[in-house]
Short mmCIF file of C-alpha atoms in Angstrom, two decimals:
data_model
loop_
_atom_site.label_atom_id
_atom_site.label_comp_id
_atom_site.label_asym_id
_atom_site.label_seq_id
_atom_site.Cartn_x
_atom_site.Cartn_y
_atom_site.Cartn_z
CA MET A 1 139.28 -1.26 144.47
CA GLU A 2 140.29 -3.70 141.79
CA ASN A 3 138.07 -6.37 143.34
CA LYS A 4 135.10 -3.99 143.25
CA VAL A 5 135.76 -3.21 139.58
CA LYS A 6 136.06 -6.89 138.73
CA GLY A 7 132.86 -7.57 140.65
CA ILE A 8 131.04 -4.85 138.75
CA GLU A 9 132.34 -6.22 135.44
CA THR A 10 131.17 -9.70 136.40
CA ASP A 11 127.72 -8.37 137.30
CA VAL A 12 127.52 -6.50 134.00
CA LYS A 13 128.47 -9.66 132.05
CA LYS A 14 125.85 -11.69 133.91
CA HIS A 15 123.28 -9.01 133.22
CA ASN A 16 124.18 -8.95 129.52
CA LYS A 17 123.94 -12.75 129.30
CA THR A 18 120.55 -12.64 130.96
CA GLU A 19 119.37 -9.96 128.53
CA ASP A 20 120.73 -11.98 125.59
CA LYS A 21 118.84 -15.05 126.80
CA LYS A 22 115.66 -13.02 127.11
CA LYS A 23 116.09 -11.63 123.59
CA TYR A 24 116.81 -15.10 122.23
CA ARG A 25 113.73 -16.52 123.98
CA LYS A 26 111.66 -13.61 122.69
CA ASN A 27 112.89 -14.18 119.13
CA CYS A 28 112.11 -17.90 119.38
CA GLU A 29 108.61 -17.14 120.62
CA ASN A 30 108.07 -14.67 117.79
CA MET A 31 109.39 -17.15 115.23
CA TYR A 32 107.12 -19.87 116.60
CA LEU A 33 104.17 -17.48 116.37
CA TYR A 34 105.05 -16.55 112.79
CA VAL A 35 105.29 -20.23 111.83
CA GLN A 36 101.87 -20.89 113.37
CA ILE A 37 100.39 -17.96 111.48
CA VAL A 38 101.91 -19.10 108.18
CA ILE A 39 100.67 -22.67 108.65
CA SER A 40 97.19 -21.42 109.56
CA VAL A 41 97.08 -19.18 106.48
CA ILE A 42 98.19 -22.07 104.26
CA MET A 43 95.55 -24.37 105.75
CA VAL A 44 92.78 -21.80 105.33
CA PHE A 45 93.92 -20.94 101.81
CA SER A 46 94.09 -24.63 100.89
CA ALA A 47 90.58 -25.23 102.21
CA PHE A 48 89.15 -22.31 100.21
CA LEU A 49 91.13 -23.35 97.15
CA LEU A 50 89.87 -26.92 97.30
CA LYS A 51 86.30 -25.87 97.98
CA GLY A 52 86.37 -23.17 95.33
CA ASN A 53 87.43 -25.72 92.72
CA ASN A 54 84.75 -28.23 93.75
CA SER A 55 87.53 -30.55 94.86
CA ASN A 56 86.54 -34.09 95.76
CA ALA A 57 89.16 -34.06 98.51
CA PHE A 58 87.49 -31.16 100.34
CA TYR A 59 84.05 -32.73 100.40
CA ALA A 60 85.45 -36.16 101.25
CA VAL A 61 87.28 -34.94 104.33
CA ARG A 62 84.33 -32.73 105.35
CA ASP A 63 81.94 -35.68 105.27
CA ASP A 64 84.42 -37.95 107.05
CA TYR A 65 85.01 -35.47 109.86
CA LYS A 66 81.27 -34.87 110.20
CA ALA A 67 80.68 -38.61 110.51
CA PHE A 68 83.57 -38.88 112.98
CA PHE A 69 81.99 -36.40 115.40
CA THR A 70 78.45 -37.73 115.13
CA ILE A 71 79.04 -41.45 115.67
CA GLY A 72 78.52 -43.07 119.04
CA GLU A 73 82.00 -44.53 119.39
CA ILE A 74 85.23 -43.26 117.89
CA LYS A 75 86.37 -46.78 117.03
CA GLU A 76 83.47 -47.05 114.59
CA SER A 77 84.86 -44.24 112.46
CA ASN A 78 86.05 -45.25 109.01
CA PHE A 79 87.93 -42.00 108.40
CA SER A 80 91.18 -42.71 106.61
CA TYR A 81 93.98 -40.22 106.20
CA ASN A 82 95.40 -42.43 103.46
CA SER A 83 92.24 -42.22 101.38
CA PHE A 84 92.06 -38.47 102.02
CA LEU A 85 95.68 -37.96 100.95
CA GLU A 86 95.15 -40.10 97.85
CA SER A 87 92.11 -38.04 96.92
CA LEU A 88 94.00 -34.82 97.58
CA SER A 89 96.96 -36.08 95.55
CA ASP A 90 94.73 -36.87 92.57
CA ASP A 91 93.20 -33.39 92.72
CA ILE A 92 96.62 -31.73 92.89
CA LYS A 93 97.97 -33.85 90.03
CA GLU A 94 95.01 -32.95 87.84
CA LYS A 95 95.38 -29.24 88.59
CA TYR A 96 99.14 -29.39 88.01
CA ARG A 97 98.67 -31.12 84.66
CA ALA A 98 96.15 -28.49 83.59
CA PHE A 99 98.51 -25.77 84.80
CA THR A 100 101.53 -27.10 82.85
CA GLN A 101 99.44 -27.48 79.71
CA THR A 102 98.19 -23.90 80.06
CA VAL A 103 101.72 -22.60 80.62
CA ALA A 104 102.98 -24.51 77.59
CA TYR A 105 100.18 -23.07 75.47
CA LEU A 106 100.62 -19.49 76.67
CA TYR A 107 104.41 -19.64 76.43
CA GLY A 108 104.23 -20.55 72.77
CA LYS A 109 100.98 -18.78 71.89
CA GLY A 110 101.17 -16.96 68.59
CA LYS A 111 104.53 -18.49 67.76
CA ASN A 112 103.53 -21.82 66.31
CA ASP A 113 100.13 -23.25 65.40
CA THR A 114 101.34 -26.77 64.58
CA TYR A 115 101.78 -28.18 68.10
CA PRO A 116 100.88 -31.89 68.19
CA SER A 117 97.95 -32.90 70.39
CA ASP A 118 99.50 -36.20 71.52
CA ILE A 119 101.71 -34.62 74.17
CA SER A 120 101.63 -35.42 77.89
CA PHE A 121 103.57 -33.44 80.49
CA GLU A 122 102.93 -36.08 83.15
CA LYS A 123 106.04 -37.82 84.43
CA TYR A 124 106.03 -41.41 83.20
CA VAL A 125 108.50 -43.88 84.74
CA PRO A 126 108.32 -47.47 83.42
CA GLU A 127 108.69 -50.43 85.78
CA GLU A 128 111.95 -51.30 84.04
CA LYS A 129 113.80 -48.33 82.61
CA GLY A 130 115.44 -48.41 79.21
CA ILE A 131 119.03 -47.57 78.38
CA LYS A 132 120.36 -44.33 76.91
CA PRO A 133 120.18 -45.05 73.17
CA VAL A 134 123.44 -43.35 72.22
CA LYS A 135 126.54 -42.02 73.94
CA GLY A 136 126.47 -38.28 73.57
CA VAL A 137 125.42 -34.94 74.99
CA LEU A 138 121.81 -33.96 75.67
CA THR A 139 121.44 -30.77 73.62
CA SER A 140 117.68 -30.26 73.59
CA GLU A 141 115.15 -31.34 76.19
CA PHE A 142 111.48 -32.28 75.95
CA GLY A 143 108.96 -29.43 75.95
CA ILE A 144 108.90 -25.77 74.97
CA ARG A 145 112.17 -24.50 73.54
CA THR A 146 113.51 -21.79 71.24
CA ASP A 147 113.09 -22.86 67.64
CA PRO A 148 116.58 -23.93 66.47
CA PHE A 149 115.87 -22.66 62.96
CA ASN A 150 114.21 -19.40 63.96
CA LYS A 151 115.67 -18.16 67.23
CA LYS A 152 112.79 -15.71 67.75
CA SER A 153 110.06 -18.35 67.69
CA LYS A 154 108.99 -21.04 70.14
CA ASP A 155 108.87 -24.74 69.38
CA LEU A 156 107.33 -27.69 71.23
CA HIS A 157 109.99 -30.39 71.20
CA THR A 158 108.39 -33.83 71.25
CA GLY A 159 111.46 -35.75 72.41
CA ILE A 160 115.09 -35.22 73.37
CA ASP A 161 118.12 -34.60 71.15
CA ILE A 162 121.41 -36.34 71.90
CA ALA A 163 124.36 -34.94 69.92
CA ALA A 164 127.04 -37.41 68.88
CA ALA A 165 129.55 -37.89 66.08
CA LYS A 166 128.16 -39.03 62.77
CA GLY A 167 128.32 -42.82 62.59
CA THR A 168 128.03 -43.41 66.36
CA PHE A 169 126.06 -46.58 67.12
CA ILE A 170 122.45 -46.17 68.22
CA LYS A 171 121.09 -48.92 70.48
CA ALA A 172 117.51 -49.95 71.17
CA SER A 173 116.50 -48.35 74.46
CA PHE A 174 113.85 -51.06 75.01
CA GLU A 175 113.38 -54.43 73.40
CA GLY A 176 110.49 -54.84 71.03
CA LYS A 177 109.26 -55.26 67.48
CA VAL A 178 110.22 -52.87 64.68
CA ILE A 179 106.86 -51.66 63.41
CA GLU A 180 108.08 -49.06 60.92
CA THR A 181 111.17 -47.66 59.23
CA GLY A 182 111.23 -44.91 56.67
CA TYR A 183 112.14 -41.35 55.76
CA THR A 184 110.50 -37.94 56.09
CA ASP A 185 111.81 -34.47 55.31
CA VAL A 186 111.62 -33.58 59.01
CA ALA A 187 112.69 -36.77 60.84
CA GLY A 188 115.05 -38.09 58.17
CA ASN A 189 115.72 -41.82 58.40
CA TYR A 190 113.69 -43.10 61.34
CA ILE A 191 112.78 -46.26 63.26
CA LYS A 192 109.68 -47.01 65.34
CA ILE A 193 109.78 -49.87 67.87
CA GLU A 194 106.85 -51.29 69.82
CA THR A 195 107.78 -52.72 73.22
CA ASN A 196 104.14 -53.41 74.10
CA GLU A 197 100.77 -51.94 73.20
CA ASN A 198 101.36 -49.06 75.63
CA LEU A 199 105.04 -48.28 75.02
CA HIS A 200 106.67 -47.21 71.74
CA THR A 201 110.01 -45.58 70.93
CA PHE A 202 111.09 -43.46 67.97
CA TYR A 203 114.62 -42.85 66.64
CA GLY A 204 115.09 -40.04 64.10
CA HIS A 205 117.76 -38.37 61.90
CA THR A 206 119.72 -41.61 61.62
CA GLN A 207 122.44 -42.23 59.05
CA PHE A 208 122.20 -45.97 58.40
CA VAL A 209 119.37 -48.23 59.58
CA PHE A 210 120.31 -51.83 60.38
CA VAL A 211 116.83 -53.22 61.05
CA LYS A 212 113.66 -53.59 59.03
CA GLN A 213 109.95 -53.75 59.74
CA GLY A 214 109.00 -56.98 61.50
CA ASP A 215 112.39 -57.52 63.18
CA TYR A 216 112.46 -58.19 66.92
CA VAL A 217 115.29 -56.31 68.64
CA LEU A 218 116.75 -56.72 72.11
CA LYS A 219 117.46 -53.99 74.62
CA GLY A 220 120.92 -52.64 73.83
CA GLN A 221 121.02 -54.04 70.28
CA VAL A 222 122.58 -51.76 67.67
CA ILE A 223 119.83 -50.63 65.30
CA ALA A 224 121.31 -47.62 63.46
CA THR A 225 124.01 -44.94 63.41
CA VAL A 226 123.80 -41.25 64.22
CA GLY A 227 123.24 -39.05 61.19
CA ASP A 228 122.07 -35.66 60.04
CA THR A 229 119.21 -36.65 57.76
CA GLY A 230 116.03 -34.63 57.69
CA MET A 231 115.70 -31.18 59.23
CA VAL A 232 118.71 -30.78 61.53
CA THR A 233 121.42 -28.33 62.52
CA GLY A 234 124.00 -31.08 63.02
CA PRO A 235 124.44 -34.83 63.67
CA HIS A 236 122.28 -36.08 66.53
CA LEU A 237 119.63 -38.59 67.54
CA HIS A 238 116.07 -37.41 68.08
CA PHE A 239 114.59 -39.87 70.58
CA GLU A 240 110.91 -40.07 71.51
CA VAL A 241 108.93 -42.23 73.93
CA LEU A 242 105.18 -42.74 73.52
CA TYR A 243 103.08 -44.09 76.37
CA ASP A 244 99.38 -44.78 75.81
CA GLY A 245 99.61 -42.92 72.52
CA ASN A 246 101.05 -39.74 74.03
CA ARG A 247 104.62 -38.54 73.74
CA VAL A 248 106.18 -38.20 77.18
CA ASN A 249 109.50 -36.92 78.50
CA PRO A 250 112.08 -39.62 77.60
CA VAL A 251 114.49 -38.49 80.33
CA TYR A 252 112.40 -40.26 83.00
CA THR A 253 112.23 -43.52 81.02
CA ILE A 254 115.95 -44.22 80.65
CA GLU A 255 118.74 -44.85 83.10
#
């Protein structure tokens, strides 16, 4: 009797395992189908999106595929996935840049009408990165932020703020020629350095300035000390990087 019971239990276990395998296989098949559907939807959506925006990438790949299927021999085709991807990448970058600019505008719309026009939200990474100009804590990033003087308003921050104790040494992030030093009510004591015709750096709110216009400074050379001059809420360095005349996010330019 016991043997029969054990046999029945064994059969039940085998049956359950078989059913589990079937369910697992069924789930895998369903998942595979769902993935195919999602990919197909993305591809169709992408095609309509590209075509709807008069994308160069869409027409380029359409013409290349048409030529591919009408030529006498496949080896004569000059279709290139690399060129297609490059074209697609350029289109996406352009749309992303327009999107970020629109978001930045809408996010701060009605809050501030003095946004500078020389702002670029494109990620710029120099061939040789600079150094962090001062040892301290990053307290304010590049881009839209809450106005530090009016917490209810929005402000477009044109650089990054690094908080440090008053008197902390500030070093040149890149080597170059000092093209201007001076004072404004907003930036306080400041320094502008030209590394080349495309790359400039700006150091604001400094306490003491150790360089003058016309000096050539090396990367890592002490040029000033952290201060609280100008319009500030506390001692810090306001650091800007300009590339091709536009202020870019300094975080990507320093190590």
